[in-house]
mmCIF file of C-alpha atoms in Angstrom:
data_model
loop_
_atom_site.group_PDB
_atom_site.id
_atom_site.type_symbol
_atom_site.label_atom_id
_atom_site.label_comp_id
_atom_site.label_asym_id
_atom_site.label_seq_id
_atom_site.Cartn_x
_atom_site.Cartn_y
_atom_site.Cartn_z
ATOM 1 C CA UNK A 147 -6.538 -18.793 -13.801
ATOM 2 C CA UNK A 148 -2.872 -19.113 -12.828
ATOM 3 C CA UNK A 149 -1.638 -16.772 -10.103
ATOM 4 C CA UNK A 150 1.357 -14.638 -11.037
ATOM 5 C CA UNK A 151 4.569 -14.435 -9.009
ATOM 6 C CA UNK A 152 3.455 -10.951 -7.928
ATOM 7 C CA UNK A 153 0.069 -12.355 -6.913
ATOM 8 C CA UNK A 154 1.739 -15.041 -4.822
ATOM 9 C CA UNK A 155 3.906 -12.430 -3.095
ATOM 10 C CA UNK A 156 0.802 -10.407 -2.219
ATOM 11 C CA UNK A 157 -0.969 -13.528 -0.986
ATOM 12 C CA UNK A 158 1.937 -14.214 1.370
ATOM 13 C CA UNK A 159 1.832 -10.655 2.712
ATOM 14 C CA UNK A 160 -1.958 -10.837 3.230
ATOM 15 C CA UNK A 161 -1.495 -13.783 5.601
ATOM 16 C CA UNK A 162 0.007 -11.357 8.137
ATOM 17 C CA UNK A 163 -2.911 -9.337 9.495
ATOM 18 C CA UNK A 164 -1.612 -6.379 11.568
ATOM 19 C CA UNK A 165 -2.167 -7.075 15.252
ATOM 20 C CA UNK A 166 -1.504 -3.583 16.593
ATOM 21 C CA UNK A 167 -3.825 -0.622 15.826
ATOM 22 C CA UNK A 168 -0.850 1.562 14.856
ATOM 23 C CA UNK A 169 0.286 -1.003 12.274
ATOM 24 C CA UNK A 170 -3.244 -1.420 10.904
ATOM 25 C CA UNK A 171 -3.426 2.356 10.445
ATOM 26 C CA UNK A 172 0.017 2.456 8.798
ATOM 27 C CA UNK A 173 -0.898 -0.368 6.425
ATOM 28 C CA UNK A 174 -4.108 1.433 5.421
ATOM 29 C CA UNK A 175 -2.021 4.576 4.893
ATOM 30 C CA UNK A 176 0.254 2.748 2.467
ATOM 31 C CA UNK A 177 -2.738 1.283 0.647
ATOM 32 C CA UNK A 178 -4.461 4.647 0.251
ATOM 33 C CA UNK A 179 -1.371 6.596 -0.839
ATOM 34 C CA UNK A 180 -0.592 3.958 -3.484
ATOM 35 C CA UNK A 181 -4.128 3.054 -4.592
ATOM 36 C CA UNK A 182 -5.948 4.272 -7.697
ATOM 37 C CA UNK A 183 -7.659 7.280 -6.101
ATOM 38 C CA UNK A 184 -7.618 8.844 -2.638
ATOM 39 C CA UNK A 185 -9.215 12.289 -2.674
ATOM 40 C CA UNK A 186 -11.826 14.246 -0.755
ATOM 41 C CA UNK A 187 -14.391 13.230 -3.374
ATOM 42 C CA UNK A 188 -13.785 9.501 -3.245
ATOM 43 C CA UNK A 189 -11.571 6.479 -2.664
ATOM 44 C CA UNK A 190 -11.066 3.806 -5.295
ATOM 45 C CA UNK A 191 -8.927 0.703 -4.871
ATOM 46 C CA UNK A 192 -8.589 -1.664 -7.838
ATOM 47 C CA UNK A 193 -6.892 -5.030 -7.487
ATOM 48 C CA UNK A 194 -6.587 -8.380 -9.200
ATOM 49 C CA UNK A 195 -5.473 -10.061 -5.972
ATOM 50 C CA UNK A 196 -8.246 -12.097 -4.352
ATOM 51 C CA UNK A 197 -6.205 -12.307 -1.156
ATOM 52 C CA UNK A 198 -5.939 -8.518 -0.996
ATOM 53 C CA UNK A 199 -9.664 -8.234 -1.759
ATOM 54 C CA UNK A 200 -10.437 -10.479 1.211
ATOM 55 C CA UNK A 201 -8.102 -8.509 3.477
ATOM 56 C CA UNK A 202 -9.330 -4.996 2.588
ATOM 57 C CA UNK A 203 -12.798 -4.999 4.215
ATOM 58 C CA UNK A 204 -11.450 -6.565 7.422
ATOM 59 C CA UNK A 205 -8.584 -4.096 7.596
ATOM 60 C CA UNK A 206 -10.768 -1.016 7.055
ATOM 61 C CA UNK A 207 -13.322 -2.294 9.570
ATOM 62 C CA UNK A 208 -10.607 -2.826 12.188
ATOM 63 C CA UNK A 209 -8.934 0.520 11.529
ATOM 64 C CA UNK A 210 -11.811 2.915 10.843
ATOM 65 C CA UNK A 211 -14.882 0.876 11.873
ATOM 66 C CA UNK A 212 -16.479 1.425 8.484
ATOM 67 C CA UNK A 213 -17.420 -0.536 5.383
ATOM 68 C CA UNK A 214 -16.836 0.132 1.689
ATOM 69 C CA UNK A 215 -19.789 1.707 -0.115
ATOM 70 C CA UNK A 216 -19.136 -0.270 -3.294
ATOM 71 C CA UNK A 217 -17.393 -3.612 -3.230
ATOM 72 C CA UNK A 218 -17.191 -6.629 -5.530
ATOM 73 C CA UNK A 219 -17.608 -10.318 -5.016
ATOM 74 C CA UNK A 220 -14.180 -11.928 -4.781
ATOM 75 C CA UNK A 221 -15.602 -14.616 -7.062
ATOM 76 C CA UNK A 222 -16.060 -12.062 -9.862
ATOM 77 C CA UNK A 223 -13.622 -12.380 -12.783
ATOM 78 C CA UNK A 224 -11.045 -9.744 -13.660
ATOM 79 C CA UNK A 225 -10.197 -6.665 -11.650
ATOM 80 C CA UNK A 226 -12.013 -6.001 -8.382
ATOM 81 C CA UNK A 227 -13.043 -2.441 -7.482
ATOM 82 C CA UNK A 228 -13.620 -1.122 -3.955
ATOM 83 C CA UNK A 229 -14.980 2.384 -3.442
ATOM 84 C CA UNK A 230 -15.902 4.794 -0.659
ATOM 85 C CA UNK A 231 -17.987 7.771 -1.734
ATOM 86 C CA UNK A 232 -19.718 8.772 1.509
ATOM 87 C CA UNK A 233 -18.362 12.181 2.559
ATOM 88 C CA UNK A 234 -18.423 11.417 6.290
ATOM 89 C CA UNK A 235 -16.455 8.207 5.801
ATOM 90 C CA UNK A 236 -13.857 9.998 3.676
ATOM 91 C CA UNK A 237 -13.566 12.738 6.289
ATOM 92 C CA UNK A 238 -13.073 10.111 9.029
ATOM 93 C CA UNK A 239 -10.306 8.421 7.054
ATOM 94 C CA UNK A 240 -8.517 11.637 6.097
ATOM 95 C CA UNK A 241 -8.709 12.913 9.665
ATOM 96 C CA UNK A 242 -7.022 9.707 10.896
ATOM 97 C CA UNK A 243 -4.004 10.604 8.749
ATOM 98 C CA UNK A 244 -3.907 14.282 9.702
ATOM 99 C CA UNK A 245 -5.495 15.538 6.484
ATOM 100 C CA UNK A 246 -8.341 18.020 6.142
ATOM 101 C CA UNK A 247 -10.782 16.663 3.565
ATOM 102 C CA UNK A 248 -11.904 20.195 2.702
ATOM 103 C CA UNK A 249 -8.451 21.736 2.451
ATOM 104 C CA UNK A 250 -5.901 19.109 1.365
ATOM 105 C CA UNK A 251 -4.341 19.815 -2.012
ATOM 106 C CA UNK A 252 -1.418 17.362 -2.029
ATOM 107 C CA UNK A 253 -1.092 14.149 -0.059
ATOM 108 C CA UNK A 254 2.116 13.160 1.699
ATOM 109 C CA UNK A 255 3.448 10.578 4.148
ATOM 110 C CA UNK A 256 2.636 11.824 7.646
ATOM 111 C CA UNK A 257 5.908 10.611 9.177
ATOM 112 C CA UNK A 258 4.788 10.385 12.849
ATOM 113 C CA UNK A 259 2.371 7.646 11.743
ATOM 114 C CA UNK A 260 5.259 5.497 10.503
ATOM 115 C CA UNK A 261 7.816 6.292 13.198
ATOM 116 C CA UNK A 262 8.096 2.754 14.647
ATOM 117 C CA UNK A 263 9.863 0.030 12.673
ATOM 118 C CA UNK A 264 6.758 -2.180 12.740
ATOM 119 C CA UNK A 265 4.684 0.679 11.299
ATOM 120 C CA UNK A 266 7.231 1.360 8.555
ATOM 121 C CA UNK A 267 6.966 -2.285 7.510
ATOM 122 C CA UNK A 268 3.165 -2.139 7.668
ATOM 123 C CA UNK A 269 3.131 1.013 5.515
ATOM 124 C CA UNK A 270 5.314 -0.647 2.870
ATOM 125 C CA UNK A 271 3.128 -3.760 2.956
ATOM 126 C CA UNK A 272 0.137 -1.579 2.172
ATOM 127 C CA UNK A 273 1.979 0.319 -0.549
ATOM 128 C CA UNK A 274 3.039 -2.929 -2.211
ATOM 129 C CA UNK A 275 -0.436 -4.462 -1.992
ATOM 130 C CA UNK A 276 -2.097 -1.432 -3.612
ATOM 131 C CA UNK A 277 0.557 -0.112 -5.979
ATOM 132 C CA UNK A 278 3.301 -2.703 -6.197
ATOM 133 C CA UNK A 279 4.410 -5.506 -8.452
ATOM 134 C CA UNK A 280 7.331 -7.920 -8.612
ATOM 135 C CA UNK A 281 8.532 -10.041 -11.529
ATOM 136 C CA UNK A 282 9.246 -13.746 -11.464
ATOM 137 C CA UNK A 283 12.972 -14.117 -10.606
ATOM 138 C CA UNK A 284 13.325 -16.543 -13.516
ATOM 139 C CA UNK A 285 12.375 -13.707 -15.873
ATOM 140 C CA UNK A 286 14.548 -11.024 -14.291
ATOM 141 C CA UNK A 287 14.513 -9.221 -10.981
ATOM 142 C CA UNK A 288 12.315 -6.149 -10.687
ATOM 143 C CA UNK A 289 10.048 -4.810 -7.940
ATOM 144 C CA UNK A 290 8.254 -1.487 -8.027
ATOM 145 C CA UNK A 291 5.863 0.768 -6.151
ATOM 146 C CA UNK A 292 3.742 3.203 -8.190
ATOM 147 C CA UNK A 293 1.846 6.237 -6.892
ATOM 148 C CA UNK A 294 0.279 9.317 -8.434
ATOM 149 C CA UNK A 295 1.691 11.535 -5.659
ATOM 150 C CA UNK A 296 5.184 12.942 -6.223
ATOM 151 C CA UNK A 297 5.763 13.875 -2.578
ATOM 152 C CA UNK A 298 4.645 10.404 -1.456
ATOM 153 C CA UNK A 299 7.247 8.760 -3.712
ATOM 154 C CA UNK A 300 10.004 11.032 -2.371
ATOM 155 C CA UNK A 301 9.043 10.385 1.244
ATOM 156 C CA UNK A 302 8.754 6.631 0.663
ATOM 157 C CA UNK A 303 12.260 6.726 -0.820
ATOM 158 C CA UNK A 304 13.541 8.293 2.405
ATOM 159 C CA UNK A 305 11.624 5.786 4.515
ATOM 160 C CA UNK A 306 13.117 2.838 2.600
ATOM 161 C CA UNK A 307 16.604 4.314 2.859
ATOM 162 C CA UNK A 308 16.400 5.053 6.592
ATOM 163 C CA UNK A 309 14.781 1.730 7.512
ATOM 164 C CA UNK A 310 16.467 -0.698 5.145
ATOM 165 C CA UNK A 311 19.477 1.097 3.716
ATOM 166 C CA UNK A 312 18.011 0.899 0.212
ATOM 167 C CA UNK A 313 18.461 3.435 -2.561
ATOM 168 C CA UNK A 314 15.551 2.666 -4.897
ATOM 169 C CA UNK A 315 15.599 4.102 -8.391
ATOM 170 C CA UNK A 316 12.788 6.441 -9.426
ATOM 171 C CA UNK A 317 11.044 7.175 -12.693
ATOM 172 C CA UNK A 318 7.989 8.940 -14.070
ATOM 173 C CA UNK A 319 5.368 6.878 -15.861
ATOM 174 C CA UNK A 320 2.050 8.096 -17.217
ATOM 175 C CA UNK A 321 1.860 11.037 -14.851
ATOM 176 C CA UNK A 322 2.761 8.866 -11.846
ATOM 177 C CA UNK A 323 5.894 8.209 -9.833
ATOM 178 C CA UNK A 324 7.563 4.805 -9.648
ATOM 179 C CA UNK A 325 10.165 3.539 -7.183
ATOM 180 C CA UNK A 326 11.914 0.327 -8.183
ATOM 181 C CA UNK A 327 14.659 -2.118 -7.244
ATOM 182 C CA UNK A 328 16.438 -4.542 -9.562
ATOM 183 C CA UNK A 329 19.030 -6.271 -7.354
ATOM 184 C CA UNK A 330 17.855 -9.770 -6.387
ATOM 185 C CA UNK A 331 19.146 -9.614 -2.810
ATOM 186 C CA UNK A 332 17.438 -6.257 -2.188
ATOM 187 C CA UNK A 333 14.140 -7.540 -3.573
ATOM 188 C CA UNK A 334 14.356 -10.600 -1.339
ATOM 189 C CA UNK A 335 15.167 -8.426 1.681
ATOM 190 C CA UNK A 336 12.324 -6.041 0.862
ATOM 191 C CA UNK A 337 9.714 -8.804 0.662
ATOM 192 C CA UNK A 338 10.879 -10.768 3.702
ATOM 193 C CA UNK A 339 11.317 -7.609 5.825
ATOM 194 C CA UNK A 340 7.742 -6.563 5.106
ATOM 195 C CA UNK A 341 6.444 -10.021 5.982
ATOM 196 C CA UNK A 342 8.583 -10.543 9.078
ATOM 197 C CA UNK A 343 7.660 -7.418 11.064
ATOM 198 C CA UNK A 344 4.032 -7.014 12.084
#
């Protein structure tokens, strides 16, 4: 099966494993806030990227010292689904981000966790890996990040503006929030900035 332009971009990002614990935590934060489901009752991450699927278990082991409860073989066809359903594991993860698993109604970007420039880049890497896509430049320039959390989209907008000087557009789609860029030079800067800083 041919790998898409978006898949190649994610593969390139996955080659940069975060060396510092703070960056590993920030990258996991981006993944979880932009993944399919991150609640007190369970975590579900769905991806078609084999590179991301190989990275995920290593990243969560390094950051939280835990394994996924349900995970696929990267050789399996189609979409790959990773899940955590154990309550203690979920509590450990939420606590690492300053959330109370029993009393968190709405998720948000805990800004002290992404205060350093390297952690901002790591957060955006995670967000792109879990909830991002980019089109082939030959077919038109478009990159987007999609999340189901309205406050997360607003705070990511501010983070991108403060760190990179970007003003991403925003839209609602299917009950979720999407941030997107269309200018070719901004898309190039976004991808290379995320890869460069670790």
